Amino acid sequence: MQTTADTVGERRGAQESRRPEPGDGRTDRLVRRFDEIRTRRWFWPVALVVGYALEVAFRLVLVRGLDFPSVHPDEDTYLVLSRVLAGRSATEVPVGVVIPGGYPLLISPAMRLSSDPTTVYHLILGINALLNALVFPLAYLALRRLGVRRLLAYVFGGVTALLPPVIFYSQFAMADTVLPVLILAWLLCMHGWLTEGTVKRRAWCAVGMGLAAGYSMATHDRGGVVVAVTGVVLVGVLVLRWAPWRTTLAGLGALGVGAGAAKALAWWLERQFTVPPSQVGTFLMDGLKDFSILRRTLTRTVGQVWYFIVSTWGIGGLAIVVCIVAVFSSRFRRPDRIVGGVMVALLFGTALASAAALPDDARIDDWVYARYTSYLIPAAFVAGTALLARLPRRRLGYAAVATAAFTLLLAQGVIWSAGSKLRTQVFVLWGMPDVAFLSADWTKLNMMRATAAAFVVLAGVVLLLLAGGRKVMWAIGITLAFFACFSISTITEHVSKPFSHWRKSAATGFTKTAGIKPKDNLVIAWDVDWGLRATQTYEVYPGRVWYRDPRWQPVPEGATAVLTPLPSDPKAAPESYWPTHPANWYVDRTDKQGGWVIWRQR
């Protein structure tokens, strides 16, 4: 929180900047006029609204031309849950289990406004932009709480919201759109609750912390870890009397309400479908207990932390290194130490849990997966920015060197342990967009080149600060903002749009060629391409989809079309795939290139 001395210092700085000096020109008059305007009460609220609107607009520009889900089966599953939450009919769940519905609940209004899949998807990307851009005002508030002056907080709040890992996942219908917002709000409220102030303010912060944790649990399985950590912190603070007991009880109550609401939402959704609930917890425990894959699990954990640091250009890593030190140092304030420790614990805990739960599907990005830890990136970048703005020069230099050494150690550990698998396994560009950009190589993983690129950015920032002092922070912030815009724009052109275009044939392309109508009820055979099966659960809308093998499973009543593959024998007639088909079903059309057959009733 900003102190009174900080506020007085800002006022004095503004007054001094308004003092006329000999030879002042037009530029000086404009600067003095700006200093005068920004001291008015309405300026910063208006500036935040304008900045938020620009962040939203930038995101909308990036997603032009994205018309359908392409990340299978994740997007398709979120969209299926959303249509049910909007009061539409149930259908198959592409991922095979019912996942948390907090994010589908947020995008469900789009499903009520239209029955055209493309229009609805555009509306959802608009909702994504509105939700994801909330990182900007929250980052501004977090930087202010950490003692950064208003103008710097505004600039670096904008940089935080423009980071590629923050924006990238908002280009798809995925829960990772809103999770960074929830986690940043959660940590901000936790810090506010632990910081000295009125009991009323601290109680509201505790309530906000509990509700944010609860909604995180309703949004993704990772939220269960957030709820557990919140509970531990609340109980520990209550026992140690580090906060007024009434505020702690308020936080516990809000946490209970939030977690209970998450459970109720999951309970209701599970009863709308015939598939089981998510089994992530079971996979996690099995992975942690299986000592035969311990080396793989630890290597993946290290790789995720490496990616996390590199994707924040080392600034997030600077925060992690200092937070680890702060936990054991009394020179830091208690709120900073607790929140820093929580952030580090959540980072390593998330990396370890996902490393243990993910299957071995022979993908390179399994070793350095970016997605699961990305929800902590805004919080880490904000903390790193505060360190850049406040650490003494010598300590900043030491921290930067320690961060570089730590990151190189992580990278070398992954390279040594994974070995040739980093070259021979499947390279999925979508899973490593930031590293691909930094290494300027869109075809393979180059860990050392990406590490070097990230630390060129950090070294430039640190050296400028050491040489020019805090007065160059403005220039650094603006430069990083432009670099972030360039980074995510390049990633969008090289990853998001090509990835979507590549999967067009399985979405709107198939729907048009196969003559599938929005109100069709489509049966899809299990041996049809899985991507095609997944995307049709959304494209066939407001109709529904069943996964059935018509050769040995009865076709559901109400089905209007059946999709099967062509027979394995290229000389065989299409009808030979389903030789026992009822007399009223016939082959409507086939596609040899796509390898499918559409059946309809006479």
Tab-separated table of N, CA and C in Angstrom, residues 39 107 139 311 317 563:
chain	number	residue	atom	x	y	z
A	39	THR	N	-3.649	15.457	-11.375
A	39	THR	CA	-3.889	15.602	-9.939
A	39	THR	C	-5.382	15.729	-9.616
A	107	ILE	N	-19.773	-17.317	-20.457
A	107	ILE	CA	-19.986	-17.119	-21.904
A	107	ILE	C	-21.370	-17.579	-22.350
A	139	ALA	N	-3.963	-5.183	-12.354
A	139	ALA	CA	-2.512	-5.029	-12.268
A	139	ALA	C	-2.151	-3.623	-11.782
A	311	SER	N	8.767	-16.972	-20.478
A	311	SER	CA	7.633	-16.315	-21.125
A	311	SER	C	7.348	-14.945	-20.528
A	317	GLY	N	10.491	-14.309	-13.338
A	317	GLY	CA	11.485	-15.100	-12.627
A	317	GLY	C	12.171	-14.312	-11.536
A	563	LEU	N	-23.074	-40.128	-39.467
A	563	LEU	CA	-21.764	-39.951	-40.088
A	563	LEU	C	-20.907	-41.179	-39.786
